[in-house]
C-alpha positions as MATLAB code, in Angstrom:
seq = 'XXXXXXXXXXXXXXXXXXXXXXXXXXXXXXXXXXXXXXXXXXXXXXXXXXXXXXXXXXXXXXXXXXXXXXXXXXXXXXXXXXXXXXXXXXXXXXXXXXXXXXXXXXXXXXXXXXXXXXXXXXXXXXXXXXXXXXXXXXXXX';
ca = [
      81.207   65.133   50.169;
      78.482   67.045   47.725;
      80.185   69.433   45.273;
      77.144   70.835   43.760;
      74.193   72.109   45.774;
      70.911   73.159   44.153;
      69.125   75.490   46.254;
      65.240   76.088   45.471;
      65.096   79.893   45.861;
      61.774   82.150   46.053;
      62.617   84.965   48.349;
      60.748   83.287   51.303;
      61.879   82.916   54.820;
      62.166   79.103   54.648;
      64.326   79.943   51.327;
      66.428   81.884   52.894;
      67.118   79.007   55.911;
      67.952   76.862   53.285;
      69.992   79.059   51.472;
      71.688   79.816   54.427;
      72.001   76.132   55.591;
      73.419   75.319   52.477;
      76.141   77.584   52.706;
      76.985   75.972   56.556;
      76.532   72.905   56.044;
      78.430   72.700   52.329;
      81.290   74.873   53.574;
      83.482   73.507   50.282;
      80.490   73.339   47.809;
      79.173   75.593   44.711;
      75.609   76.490   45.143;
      73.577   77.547   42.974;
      70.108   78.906   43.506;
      67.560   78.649   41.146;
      64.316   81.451   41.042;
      61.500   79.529   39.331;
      59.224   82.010   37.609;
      55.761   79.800   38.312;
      53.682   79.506   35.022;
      49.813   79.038   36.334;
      48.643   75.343   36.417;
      46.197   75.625   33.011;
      48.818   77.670   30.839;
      51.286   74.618   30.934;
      50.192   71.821   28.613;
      50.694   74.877   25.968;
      54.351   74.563   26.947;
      55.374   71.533   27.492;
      58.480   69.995   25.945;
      62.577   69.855   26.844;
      63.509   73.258   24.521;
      59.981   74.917   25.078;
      60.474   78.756   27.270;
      56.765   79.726   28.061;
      56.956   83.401   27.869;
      57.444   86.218   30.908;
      56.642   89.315   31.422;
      59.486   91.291   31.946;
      58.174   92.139   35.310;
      57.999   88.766   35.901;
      61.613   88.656   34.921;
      62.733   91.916   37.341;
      61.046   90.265   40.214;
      63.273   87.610   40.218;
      66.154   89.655   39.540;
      64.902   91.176   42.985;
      64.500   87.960   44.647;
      68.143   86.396   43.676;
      69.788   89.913   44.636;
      68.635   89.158   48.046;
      70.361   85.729   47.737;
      73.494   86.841   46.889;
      73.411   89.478   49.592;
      73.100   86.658   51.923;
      75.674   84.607   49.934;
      78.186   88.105   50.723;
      77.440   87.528   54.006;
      78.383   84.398   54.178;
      81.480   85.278   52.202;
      80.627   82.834   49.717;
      80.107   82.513   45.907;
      76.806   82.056   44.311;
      75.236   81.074   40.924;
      71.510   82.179   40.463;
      69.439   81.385   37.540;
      65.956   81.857   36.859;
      63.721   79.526   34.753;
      59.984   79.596   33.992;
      57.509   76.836   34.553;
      56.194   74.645   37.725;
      58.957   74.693   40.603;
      59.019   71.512   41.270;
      59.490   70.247   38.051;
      62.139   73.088   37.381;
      64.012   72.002   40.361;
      64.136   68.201   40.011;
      65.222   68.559   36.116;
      67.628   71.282   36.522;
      69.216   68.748   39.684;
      69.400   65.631   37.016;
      70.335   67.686   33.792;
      73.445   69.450   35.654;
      74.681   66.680   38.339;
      73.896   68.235   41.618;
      74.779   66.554   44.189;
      71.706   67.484   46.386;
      68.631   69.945   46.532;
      67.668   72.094   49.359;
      64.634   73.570   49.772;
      62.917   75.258   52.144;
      59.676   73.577   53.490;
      57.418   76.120   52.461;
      57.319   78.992   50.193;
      55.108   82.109   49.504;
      52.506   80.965   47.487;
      49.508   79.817   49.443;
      49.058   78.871   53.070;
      51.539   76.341   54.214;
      51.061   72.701   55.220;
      51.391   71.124   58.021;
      54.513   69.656   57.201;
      55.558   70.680   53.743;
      54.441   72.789   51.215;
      53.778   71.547   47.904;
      56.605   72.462   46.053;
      59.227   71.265   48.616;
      57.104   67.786   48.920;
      56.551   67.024   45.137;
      60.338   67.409   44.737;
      61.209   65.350   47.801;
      58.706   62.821   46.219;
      60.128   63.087   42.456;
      63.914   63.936   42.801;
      65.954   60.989   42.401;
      69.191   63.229   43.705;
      68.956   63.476   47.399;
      66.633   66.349   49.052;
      67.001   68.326   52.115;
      64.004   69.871   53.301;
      65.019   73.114   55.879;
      62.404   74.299   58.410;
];
């Protein structure tokens, strides 16, 4: 039985059919979904580190307020709880780290998001964290 679900969470459809498969599938779980505020690729080395925040704009910061508030609409109408948090840096690093440093019990992502065309299969974000994560990682279509 998985207590703790991590969902990856950027407003997209996929996102959502994770979001929402989370919440069927882990009738008896907490979920939590996590907004990762994406710092471009050549601004990161300047951040790296466990304690290091890279710096938002605040409308970075309202976005995301935007984006959760649409997951915990569909969290209301799944009468369920939900924890959001947002976090600043590459997604799929976010993801996997926030999934060790807390104990989740599993990650669910959807397979694409809405940066960039998707893949074939996966999109990068949902693929580098299947590839990385050692907690277990469902991918949602």
């Amino acid at each position: 039985m998985s207590d703790r679900i991590l969902v990856g969470y950027d407003g997209s459809s996929p996102a959502d059919s994770a979001l929402e498969f989370a919440f069927e599938k882990f009738p008896d779980a907490d979920v939590t979904a996590l907004h990762v505020i994406q710092i471009p690729e050549g601004y990161w080395p300047a951040f790296e580190g466990p304690e290091v925040r890279p710096p938002v704009t605040e409308k970075a910061r309202e976005h995301a307020d935007d984006v959760l508030h649409t997951a915990r609409e569909i969290a209301a109408e799944h009468d369920r709880e939900l924890d959001t948090d947002v976090v600043a840096g590459q997604p799929d690093n976010r993801i996997v780290e926030r999934a060790e440093d807390e104990g989740f019990d599993v990650i669910v992502v959807g397979s694409h998001g809405r940066e960039g065309m998707s893949r074939i299969l996966l999109g990068s974000v949902a693929e580098n964290v299947v590839q990385r994560s050692p907690t277990p990682v469902i991918v949602v279509r």
